[in-house]
mmCIF file of C-alpha atoms and ligand atoms in Angstrom:
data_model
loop_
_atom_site.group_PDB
_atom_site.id
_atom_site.type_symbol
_atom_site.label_atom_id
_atom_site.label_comp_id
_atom_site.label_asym_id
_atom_site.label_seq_id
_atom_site.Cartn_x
_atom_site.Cartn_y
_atom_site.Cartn_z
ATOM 1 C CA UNK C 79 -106.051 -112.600 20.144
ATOM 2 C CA UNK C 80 -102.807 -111.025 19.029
ATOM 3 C CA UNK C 81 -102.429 -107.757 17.687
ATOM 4 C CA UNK C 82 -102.163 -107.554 14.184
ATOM 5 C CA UNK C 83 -99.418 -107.106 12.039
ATOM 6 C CA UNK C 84 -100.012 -103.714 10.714
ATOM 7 C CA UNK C 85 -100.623 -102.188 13.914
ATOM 8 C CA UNK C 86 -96.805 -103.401 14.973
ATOM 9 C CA UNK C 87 -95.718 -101.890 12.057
ATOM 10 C CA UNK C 88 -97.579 -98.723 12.929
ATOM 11 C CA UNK C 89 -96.082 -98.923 16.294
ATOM 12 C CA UNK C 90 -92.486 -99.586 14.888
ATOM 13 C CA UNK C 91 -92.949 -96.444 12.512
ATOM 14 C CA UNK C 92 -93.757 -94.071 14.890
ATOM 15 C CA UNK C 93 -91.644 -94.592 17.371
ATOM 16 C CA UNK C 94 -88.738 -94.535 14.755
ATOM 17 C CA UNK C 95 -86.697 -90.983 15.543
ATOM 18 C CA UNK C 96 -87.013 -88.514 12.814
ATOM 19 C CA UNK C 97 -90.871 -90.035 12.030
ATOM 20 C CA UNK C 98 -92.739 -88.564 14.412
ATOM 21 C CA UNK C 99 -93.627 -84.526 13.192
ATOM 22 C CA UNK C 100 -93.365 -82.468 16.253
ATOM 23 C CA UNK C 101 -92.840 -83.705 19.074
ATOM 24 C CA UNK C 102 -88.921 -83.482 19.089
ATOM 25 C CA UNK C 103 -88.941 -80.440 16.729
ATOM 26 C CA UNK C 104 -85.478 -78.764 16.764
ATOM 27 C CA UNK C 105 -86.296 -75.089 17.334
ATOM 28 C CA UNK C 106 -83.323 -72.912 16.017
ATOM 29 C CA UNK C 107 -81.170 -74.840 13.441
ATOM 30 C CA UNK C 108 -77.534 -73.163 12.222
ATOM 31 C CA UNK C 109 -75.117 -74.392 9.172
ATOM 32 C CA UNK C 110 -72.280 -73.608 10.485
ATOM 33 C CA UNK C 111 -70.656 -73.931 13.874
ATOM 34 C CA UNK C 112 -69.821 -70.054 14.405
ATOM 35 C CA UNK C 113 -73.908 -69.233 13.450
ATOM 36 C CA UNK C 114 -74.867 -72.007 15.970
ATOM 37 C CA UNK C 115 -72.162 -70.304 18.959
ATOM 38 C CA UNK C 116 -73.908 -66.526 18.138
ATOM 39 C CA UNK C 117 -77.254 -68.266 18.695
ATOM 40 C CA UNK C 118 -76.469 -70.165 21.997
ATOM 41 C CA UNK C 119 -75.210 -67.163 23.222
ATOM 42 C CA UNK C 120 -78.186 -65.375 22.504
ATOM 43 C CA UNK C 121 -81.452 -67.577 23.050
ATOM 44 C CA UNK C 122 -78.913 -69.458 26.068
ATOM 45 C CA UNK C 123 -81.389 -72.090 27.691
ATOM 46 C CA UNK C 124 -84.679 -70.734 25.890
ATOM 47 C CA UNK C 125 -84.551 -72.755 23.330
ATOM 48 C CA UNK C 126 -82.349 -75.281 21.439
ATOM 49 C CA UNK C 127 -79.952 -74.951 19.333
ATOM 50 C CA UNK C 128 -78.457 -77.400 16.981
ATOM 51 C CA UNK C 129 -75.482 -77.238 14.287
ATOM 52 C CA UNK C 130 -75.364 -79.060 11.399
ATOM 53 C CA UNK C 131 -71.310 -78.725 10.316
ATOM 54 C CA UNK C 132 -68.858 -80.218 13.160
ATOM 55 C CA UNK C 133 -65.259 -79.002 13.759
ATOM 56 C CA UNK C 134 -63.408 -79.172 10.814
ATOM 57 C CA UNK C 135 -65.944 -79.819 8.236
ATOM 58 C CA UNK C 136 -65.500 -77.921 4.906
ATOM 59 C CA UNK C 137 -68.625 -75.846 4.311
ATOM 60 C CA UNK C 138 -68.321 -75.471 0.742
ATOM 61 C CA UNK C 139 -68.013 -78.996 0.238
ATOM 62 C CA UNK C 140 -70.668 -79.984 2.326
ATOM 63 C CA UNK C 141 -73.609 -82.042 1.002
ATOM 64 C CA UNK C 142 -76.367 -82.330 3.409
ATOM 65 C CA UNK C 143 -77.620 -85.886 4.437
ATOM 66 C CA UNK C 144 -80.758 -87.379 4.836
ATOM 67 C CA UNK C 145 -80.603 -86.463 8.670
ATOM 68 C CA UNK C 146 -79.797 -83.053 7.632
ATOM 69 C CA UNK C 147 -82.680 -81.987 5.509
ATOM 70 C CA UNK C 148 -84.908 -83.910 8.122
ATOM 71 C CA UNK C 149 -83.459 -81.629 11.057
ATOM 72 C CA UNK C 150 -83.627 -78.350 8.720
ATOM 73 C CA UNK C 151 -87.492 -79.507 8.194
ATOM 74 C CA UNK C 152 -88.116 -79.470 11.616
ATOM 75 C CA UNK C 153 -86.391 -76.599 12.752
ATOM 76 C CA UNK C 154 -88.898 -73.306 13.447
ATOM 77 C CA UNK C 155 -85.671 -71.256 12.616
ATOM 78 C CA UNK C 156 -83.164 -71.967 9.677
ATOM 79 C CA UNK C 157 -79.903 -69.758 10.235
ATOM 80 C CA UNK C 158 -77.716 -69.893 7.109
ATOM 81 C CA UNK C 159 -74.629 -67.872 6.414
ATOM 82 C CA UNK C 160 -75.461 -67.357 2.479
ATOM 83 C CA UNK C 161 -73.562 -65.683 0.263
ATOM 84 C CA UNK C 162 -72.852 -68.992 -1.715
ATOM 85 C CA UNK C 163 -70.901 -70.589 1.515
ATOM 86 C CA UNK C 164 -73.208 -73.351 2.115
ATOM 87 C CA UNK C 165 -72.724 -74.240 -1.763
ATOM 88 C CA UNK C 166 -74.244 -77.620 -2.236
ATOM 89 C CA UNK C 167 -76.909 -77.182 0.483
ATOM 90 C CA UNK C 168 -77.859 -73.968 -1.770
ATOM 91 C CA UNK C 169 -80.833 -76.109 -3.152
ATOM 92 C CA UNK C 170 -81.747 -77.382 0.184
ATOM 93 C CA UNK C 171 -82.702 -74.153 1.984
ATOM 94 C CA UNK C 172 -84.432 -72.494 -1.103
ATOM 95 C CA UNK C 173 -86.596 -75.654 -1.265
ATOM 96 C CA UNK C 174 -87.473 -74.784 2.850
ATOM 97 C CA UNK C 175 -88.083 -71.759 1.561
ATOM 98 C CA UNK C 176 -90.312 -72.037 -1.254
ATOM 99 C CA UNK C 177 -92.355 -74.298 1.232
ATOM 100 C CA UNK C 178 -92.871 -71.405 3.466
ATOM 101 C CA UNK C 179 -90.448 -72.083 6.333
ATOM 102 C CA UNK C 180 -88.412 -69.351 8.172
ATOM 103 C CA UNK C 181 -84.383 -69.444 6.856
ATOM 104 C CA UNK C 182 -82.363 -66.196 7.423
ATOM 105 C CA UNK C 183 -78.808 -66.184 5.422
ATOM 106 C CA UNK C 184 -77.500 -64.268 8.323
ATOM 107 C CA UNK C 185 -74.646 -63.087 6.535
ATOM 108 C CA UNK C 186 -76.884 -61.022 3.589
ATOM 109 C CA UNK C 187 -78.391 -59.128 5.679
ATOM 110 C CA UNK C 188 -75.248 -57.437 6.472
ATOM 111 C CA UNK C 189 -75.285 -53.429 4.827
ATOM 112 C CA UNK C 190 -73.936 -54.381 0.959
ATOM 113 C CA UNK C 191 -71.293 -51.385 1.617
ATOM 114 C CA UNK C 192 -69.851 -53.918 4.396
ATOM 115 C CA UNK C 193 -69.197 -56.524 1.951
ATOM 116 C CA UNK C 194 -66.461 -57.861 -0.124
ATOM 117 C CA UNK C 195 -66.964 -58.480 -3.475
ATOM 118 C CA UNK C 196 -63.660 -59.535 -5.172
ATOM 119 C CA UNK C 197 -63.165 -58.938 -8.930
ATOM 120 C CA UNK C 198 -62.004 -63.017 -8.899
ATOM 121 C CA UNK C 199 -65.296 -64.133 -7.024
ATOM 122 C CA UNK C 200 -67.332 -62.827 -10.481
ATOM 123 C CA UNK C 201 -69.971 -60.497 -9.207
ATOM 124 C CA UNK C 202 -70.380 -62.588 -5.640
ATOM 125 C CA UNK C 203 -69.775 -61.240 -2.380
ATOM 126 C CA UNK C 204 -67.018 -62.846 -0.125
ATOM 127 C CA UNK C 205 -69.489 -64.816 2.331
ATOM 128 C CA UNK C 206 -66.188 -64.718 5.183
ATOM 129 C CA UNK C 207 -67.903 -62.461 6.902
ATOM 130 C CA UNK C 208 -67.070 -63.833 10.287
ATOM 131 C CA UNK C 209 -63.501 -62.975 10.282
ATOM 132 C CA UNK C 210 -64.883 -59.629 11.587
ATOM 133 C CA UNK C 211 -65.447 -59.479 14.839
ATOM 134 C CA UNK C 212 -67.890 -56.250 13.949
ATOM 135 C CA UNK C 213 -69.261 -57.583 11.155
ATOM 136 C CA UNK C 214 -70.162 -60.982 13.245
ATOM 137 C CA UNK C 215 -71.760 -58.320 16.147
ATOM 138 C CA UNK C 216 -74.510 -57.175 12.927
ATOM 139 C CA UNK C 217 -74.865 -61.213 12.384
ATOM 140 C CA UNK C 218 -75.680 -61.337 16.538
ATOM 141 C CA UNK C 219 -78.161 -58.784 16.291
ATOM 142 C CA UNK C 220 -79.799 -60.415 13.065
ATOM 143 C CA UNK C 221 -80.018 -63.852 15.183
ATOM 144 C CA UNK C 222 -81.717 -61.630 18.482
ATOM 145 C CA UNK C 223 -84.212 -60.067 16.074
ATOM 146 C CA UNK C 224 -85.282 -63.177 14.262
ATOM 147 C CA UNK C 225 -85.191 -64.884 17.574
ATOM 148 C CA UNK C 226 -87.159 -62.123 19.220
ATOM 149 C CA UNK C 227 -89.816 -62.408 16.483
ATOM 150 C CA UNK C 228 -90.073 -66.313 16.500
ATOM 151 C CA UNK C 229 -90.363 -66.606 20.374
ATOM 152 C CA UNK C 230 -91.634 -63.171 21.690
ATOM 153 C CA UNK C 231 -92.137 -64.380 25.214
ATOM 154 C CA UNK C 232 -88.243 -64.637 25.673
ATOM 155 C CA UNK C 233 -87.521 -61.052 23.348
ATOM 156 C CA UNK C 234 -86.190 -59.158 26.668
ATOM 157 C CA UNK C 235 -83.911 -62.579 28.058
ATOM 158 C CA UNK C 236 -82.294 -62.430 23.706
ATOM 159 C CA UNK C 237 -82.148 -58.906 23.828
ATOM 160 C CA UNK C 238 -79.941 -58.477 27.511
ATOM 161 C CA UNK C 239 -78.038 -61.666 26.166
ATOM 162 C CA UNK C 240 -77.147 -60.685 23.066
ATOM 163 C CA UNK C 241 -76.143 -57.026 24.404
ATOM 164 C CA UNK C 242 -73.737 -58.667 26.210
ATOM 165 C CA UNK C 243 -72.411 -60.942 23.715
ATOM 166 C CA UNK C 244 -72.121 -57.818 21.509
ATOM 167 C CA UNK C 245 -69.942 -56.463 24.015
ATOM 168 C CA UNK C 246 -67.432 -59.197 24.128
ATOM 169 C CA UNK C 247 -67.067 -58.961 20.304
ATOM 170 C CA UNK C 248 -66.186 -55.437 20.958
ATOM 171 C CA UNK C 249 -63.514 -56.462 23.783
ATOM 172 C CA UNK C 250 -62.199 -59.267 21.005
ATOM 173 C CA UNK C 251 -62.118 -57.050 18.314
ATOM 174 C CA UNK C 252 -59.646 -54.418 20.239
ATOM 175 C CA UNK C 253 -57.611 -57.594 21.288
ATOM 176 C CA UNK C 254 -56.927 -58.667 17.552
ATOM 177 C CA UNK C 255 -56.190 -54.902 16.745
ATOM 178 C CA UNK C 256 -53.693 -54.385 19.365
ATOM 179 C CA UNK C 257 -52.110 -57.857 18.547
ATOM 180 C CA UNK C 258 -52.336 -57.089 14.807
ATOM 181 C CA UNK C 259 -50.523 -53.175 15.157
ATOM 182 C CA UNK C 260 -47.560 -54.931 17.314
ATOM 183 C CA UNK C 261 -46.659 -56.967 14.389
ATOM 184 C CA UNK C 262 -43.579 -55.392 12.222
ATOM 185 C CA UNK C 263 -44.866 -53.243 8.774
ATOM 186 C CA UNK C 264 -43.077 -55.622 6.530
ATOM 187 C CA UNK C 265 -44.411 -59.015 7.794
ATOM 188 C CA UNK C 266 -47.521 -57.631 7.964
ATOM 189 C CA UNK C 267 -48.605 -60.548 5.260
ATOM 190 C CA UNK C 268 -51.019 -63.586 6.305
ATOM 191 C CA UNK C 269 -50.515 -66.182 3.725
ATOM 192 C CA UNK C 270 -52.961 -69.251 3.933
ATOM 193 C CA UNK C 271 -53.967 -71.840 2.232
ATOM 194 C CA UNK C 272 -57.518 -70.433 0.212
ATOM 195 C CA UNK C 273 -58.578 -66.897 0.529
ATOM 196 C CA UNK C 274 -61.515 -66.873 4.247
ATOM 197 C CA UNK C 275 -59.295 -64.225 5.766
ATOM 198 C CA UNK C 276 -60.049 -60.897 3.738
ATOM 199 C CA UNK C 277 -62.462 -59.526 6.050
ATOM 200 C CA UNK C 278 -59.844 -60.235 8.758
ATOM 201 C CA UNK C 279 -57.290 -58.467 6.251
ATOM 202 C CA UNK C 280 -59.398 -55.582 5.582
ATOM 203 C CA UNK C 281 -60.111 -55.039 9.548
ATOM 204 C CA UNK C 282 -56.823 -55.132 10.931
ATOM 205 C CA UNK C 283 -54.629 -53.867 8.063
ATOM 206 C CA UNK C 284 -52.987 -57.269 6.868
ATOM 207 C CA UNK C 285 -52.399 -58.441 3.506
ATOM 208 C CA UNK C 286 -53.879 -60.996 2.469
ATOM 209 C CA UNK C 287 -52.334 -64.111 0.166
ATOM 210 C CA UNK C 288 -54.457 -67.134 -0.369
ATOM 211 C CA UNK C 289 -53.019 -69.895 -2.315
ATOM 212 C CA UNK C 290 -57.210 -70.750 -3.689
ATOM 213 C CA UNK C 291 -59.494 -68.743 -4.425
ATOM 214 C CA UNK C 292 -62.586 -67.562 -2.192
ATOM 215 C CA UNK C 293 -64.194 -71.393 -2.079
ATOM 216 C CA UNK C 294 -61.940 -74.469 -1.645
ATOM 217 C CA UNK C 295 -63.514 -76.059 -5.009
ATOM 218 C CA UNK C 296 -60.627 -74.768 -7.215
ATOM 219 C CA UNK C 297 -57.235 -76.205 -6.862
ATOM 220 C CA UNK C 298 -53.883 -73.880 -6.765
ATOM 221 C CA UNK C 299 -52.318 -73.000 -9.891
ATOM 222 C CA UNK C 300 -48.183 -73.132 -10.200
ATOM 223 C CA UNK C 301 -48.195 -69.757 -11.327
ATOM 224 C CA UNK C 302 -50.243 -68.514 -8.031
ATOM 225 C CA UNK C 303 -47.393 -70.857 -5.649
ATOM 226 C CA UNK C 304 -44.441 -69.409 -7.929
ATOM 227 C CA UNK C 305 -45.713 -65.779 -7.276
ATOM 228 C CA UNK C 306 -45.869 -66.300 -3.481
ATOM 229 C CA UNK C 307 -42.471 -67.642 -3.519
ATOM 230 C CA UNK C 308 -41.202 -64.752 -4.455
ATOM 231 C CA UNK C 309 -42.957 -62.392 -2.333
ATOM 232 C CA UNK C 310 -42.221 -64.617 0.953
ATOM 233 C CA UNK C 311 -38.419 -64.564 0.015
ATOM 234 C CA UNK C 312 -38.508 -60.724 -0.922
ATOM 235 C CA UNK C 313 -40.068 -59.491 1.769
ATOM 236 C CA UNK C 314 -38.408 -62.087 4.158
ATOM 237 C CA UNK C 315 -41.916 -63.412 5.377
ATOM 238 C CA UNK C 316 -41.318 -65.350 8.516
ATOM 239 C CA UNK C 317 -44.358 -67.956 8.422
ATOM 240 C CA UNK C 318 -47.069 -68.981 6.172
ATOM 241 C CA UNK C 319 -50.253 -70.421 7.509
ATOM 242 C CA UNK C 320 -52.646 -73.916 6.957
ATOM 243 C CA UNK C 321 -56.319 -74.485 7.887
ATOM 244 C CA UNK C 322 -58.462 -76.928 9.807
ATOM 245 C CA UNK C 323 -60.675 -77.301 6.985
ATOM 246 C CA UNK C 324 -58.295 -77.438 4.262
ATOM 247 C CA UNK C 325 -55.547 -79.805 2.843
ATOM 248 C CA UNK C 326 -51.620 -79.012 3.727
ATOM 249 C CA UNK C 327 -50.205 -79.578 0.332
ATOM 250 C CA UNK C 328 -50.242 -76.466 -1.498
ATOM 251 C CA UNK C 329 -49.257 -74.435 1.927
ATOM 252 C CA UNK C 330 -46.012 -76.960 1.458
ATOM 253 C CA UNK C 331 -45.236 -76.367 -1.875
ATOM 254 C CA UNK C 332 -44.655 -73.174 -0.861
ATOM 255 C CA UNK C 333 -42.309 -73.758 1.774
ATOM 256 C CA UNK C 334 -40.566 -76.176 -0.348
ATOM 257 C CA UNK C 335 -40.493 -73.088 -3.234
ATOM 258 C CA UNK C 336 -39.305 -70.549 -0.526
ATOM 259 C CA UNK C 337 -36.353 -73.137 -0.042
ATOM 260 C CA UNK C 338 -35.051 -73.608 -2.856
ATOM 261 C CA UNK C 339 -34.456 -70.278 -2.838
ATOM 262 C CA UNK C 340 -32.666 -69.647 0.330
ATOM 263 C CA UNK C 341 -35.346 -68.210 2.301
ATOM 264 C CA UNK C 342 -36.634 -70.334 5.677
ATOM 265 C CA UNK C 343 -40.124 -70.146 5.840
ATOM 266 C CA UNK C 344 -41.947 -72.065 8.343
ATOM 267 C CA UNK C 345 -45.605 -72.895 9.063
ATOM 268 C CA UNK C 346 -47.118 -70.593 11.610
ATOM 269 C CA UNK C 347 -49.416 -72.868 12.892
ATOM 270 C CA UNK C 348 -53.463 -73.961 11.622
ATOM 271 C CA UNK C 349 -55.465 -71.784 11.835
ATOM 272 C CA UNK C 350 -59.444 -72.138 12.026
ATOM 273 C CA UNK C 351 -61.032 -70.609 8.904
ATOM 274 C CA UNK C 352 -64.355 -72.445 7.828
ATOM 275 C CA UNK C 353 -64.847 -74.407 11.256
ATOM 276 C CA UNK C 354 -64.527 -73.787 14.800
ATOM 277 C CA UNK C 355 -62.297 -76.180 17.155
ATOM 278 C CA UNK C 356 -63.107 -79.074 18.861
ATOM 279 C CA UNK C 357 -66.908 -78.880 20.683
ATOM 280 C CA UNK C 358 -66.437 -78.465 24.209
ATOM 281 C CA UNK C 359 -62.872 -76.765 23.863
ATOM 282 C CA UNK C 360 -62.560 -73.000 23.926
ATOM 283 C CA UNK C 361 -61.128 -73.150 20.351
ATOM 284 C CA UNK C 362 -64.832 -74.571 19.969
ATOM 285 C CA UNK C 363 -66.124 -71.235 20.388
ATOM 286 C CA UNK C 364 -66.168 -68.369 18.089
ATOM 287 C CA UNK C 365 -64.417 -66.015 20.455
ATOM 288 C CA UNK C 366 -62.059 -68.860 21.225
ATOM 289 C CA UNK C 367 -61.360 -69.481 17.624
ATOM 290 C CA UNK C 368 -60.711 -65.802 16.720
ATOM 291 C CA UNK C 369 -58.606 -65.114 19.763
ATOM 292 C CA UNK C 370 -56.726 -68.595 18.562
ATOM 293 C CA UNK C 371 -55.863 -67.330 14.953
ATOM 294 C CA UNK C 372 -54.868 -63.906 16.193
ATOM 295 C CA UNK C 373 -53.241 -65.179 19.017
ATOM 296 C CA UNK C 374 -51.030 -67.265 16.239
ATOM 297 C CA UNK C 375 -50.637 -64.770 13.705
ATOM 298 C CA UNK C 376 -49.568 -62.106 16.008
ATOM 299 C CA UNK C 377 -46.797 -64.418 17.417
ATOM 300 C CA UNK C 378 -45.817 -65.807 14.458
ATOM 301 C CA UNK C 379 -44.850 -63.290 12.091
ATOM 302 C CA UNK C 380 -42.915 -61.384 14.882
ATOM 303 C CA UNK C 381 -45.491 -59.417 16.725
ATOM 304 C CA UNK C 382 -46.875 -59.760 20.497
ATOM 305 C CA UNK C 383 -49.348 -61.308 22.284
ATOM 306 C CA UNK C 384 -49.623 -63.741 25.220
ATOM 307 C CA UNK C 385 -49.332 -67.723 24.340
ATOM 308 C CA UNK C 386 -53.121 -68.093 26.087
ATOM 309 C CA UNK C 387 -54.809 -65.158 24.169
ATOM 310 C CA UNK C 388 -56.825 -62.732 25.749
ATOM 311 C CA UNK C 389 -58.604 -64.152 28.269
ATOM 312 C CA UNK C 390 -56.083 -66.690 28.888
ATOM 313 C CA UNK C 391 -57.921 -69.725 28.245
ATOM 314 C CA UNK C 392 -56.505 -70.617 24.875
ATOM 315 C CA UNK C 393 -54.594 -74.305 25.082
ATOM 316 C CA UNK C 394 -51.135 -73.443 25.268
ATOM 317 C CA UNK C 395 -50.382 -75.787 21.700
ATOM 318 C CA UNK C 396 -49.896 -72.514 19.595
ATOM 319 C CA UNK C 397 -46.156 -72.711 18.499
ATOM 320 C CA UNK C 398 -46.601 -76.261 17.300
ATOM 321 C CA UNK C 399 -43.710 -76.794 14.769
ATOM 322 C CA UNK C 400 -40.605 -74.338 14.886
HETATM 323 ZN ZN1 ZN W 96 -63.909 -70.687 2.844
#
């Protein structure tokens, strides 16, 4: 007798990946790659970690996949940034939530007083809030609590683990500052291509120019590249700045503007604003990336700081076009 064909189908269906409910349950799922870094660091090998957005994926342009939502259903911990970052997975992860799961937008439960909420966002709050090394410290104690209350038989492993990881934020954060106060007063300007670095701004006493706004969903206007001409040949800016996660062109326009008008600018170097680097690289870390883009900045517009960073591990690729 041979089996019959509904049973093979059975068979087929739950062996499919994805099909079968529990059994390879993701436990903590992050958005973004610098949420899904915090929580490795904290829960280590106690439970698993995975990250939907890759290296150099645009998190305001991101539409989850089918593979996505099924991961996020499985997960026994959703950790979103929030604050409108994750726009078109917005609908997504209130839909988890209206069915009861657990998804913490790490980044509002940050004290409201610690936000940004620029007059040209229209009543939102910046959701950049990881261009702060001590703002990101309050996002690693969020991810340790919610941890701590999902799988209370590791709480006192999360809580060492994340005490620790707090402390290297603190040792990265008075890296950046001393790299940021060698810069001179004037060039003291971080021009990029849309506006992540505010927080960073705010922190460490830079300006702040962004040729877009605060999501990458609006394009540059003429009259935003014209005006940032003429402050980079005014104030005899040294070096503007593009991102991993966002098109060259208008970060060109502007060194084509600058020019035209006599004044040299060149381009500093990419920095990493929405993503981390490469996965396995130290770039592909949050401490890596932030010790990167200060690294860069510092040396670029005339300050100090050594080629490998702070701990000396960054690649030594920083000065890539003179
Ligand atoms: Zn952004």
């Amino acid at each position: 007798m041979t089996t019959p064909r509904y049973v093979l189908f059975f068979l087929l269906l739950i062996s499919l990946p994805g099909l079968r409910a529990s059994a390879s349950a993701d436990a903590l799922v992050a958005t973004t790659g610098m949420i899904g870094d915090v929580a490795e660091n904290v829960v280590g090998d106690r439970a698993k970690v995975t990250t939907l957005l890759g290296s150099g994926i645009d998190p305001h342009l991101y539409k989850p996949t089918r593979t996505d939502i099924g991961v996020l259903s499985n997960a026994e911990l959703v950790l979103a940034n929030g604050l409108l970052l994750e726009g078109k997975m917005t609908d997504a992860l209130d839909r988890l939530r209206s069915a009861g799961r657990s998804v913490i937008a790490v980044a509002e439960r940050i004290p409201r007083d610690r936000l940004l909420a620029p007059p040209e966002f229209a009543g939102h709050f910046d959701p950049h809030v990881w261009m702060d090394p001590t703002l990101w410290a309050v996002v690693a104690e969020t991810i340790r609590d919610a941890a701590m209350e999902r799988f209370p038989a590791h709480a006192a492993t999360f809580r060492s683990q994340a005490d620790d990881y707090v402390r290297k934020l603190a040792d990265l954060d008075r890296y950046v500052s001393s790299s940021m106060n060698s810069i001179p007063e004037n060039a003291r300007v971080l021009v990029t291509a849309h506006d992540a670095f505010s927080y960073f701004g705010r922190r460490y006493h830079l300006e702040v120019v962004g040729i877009q706004g605060i999501s990458t969903e609006s394009e540059a206007g003429v009259k935003d590249v014209e005006r940032i001409v003429a402050m980079l040949v005014d104030r005899k800016i040294p070096a503007v700045f593009v991102e991993s996660t966002v098109p060259q062109k208008s970060v060109e326009a502007l060194i084509e503007g600058a020019r035209a008008r006599g004044h040299h600018v060149r381009i500093g170097g990419e920095l990493f604003s929405d993503a981390m680097g490469r996965r396995g690289t130290y770039e592909g870390t949050y401490i890596g990336m932030i010790d990167h883009n200060a690294t860069l900045i510092a040396r670029a517009l005339g300050g100090s700081a050594p080629a490998a960073g702070f701990q000396g591990k960054l690649a030594l690729t920083n000065d890539h076009q003179k």
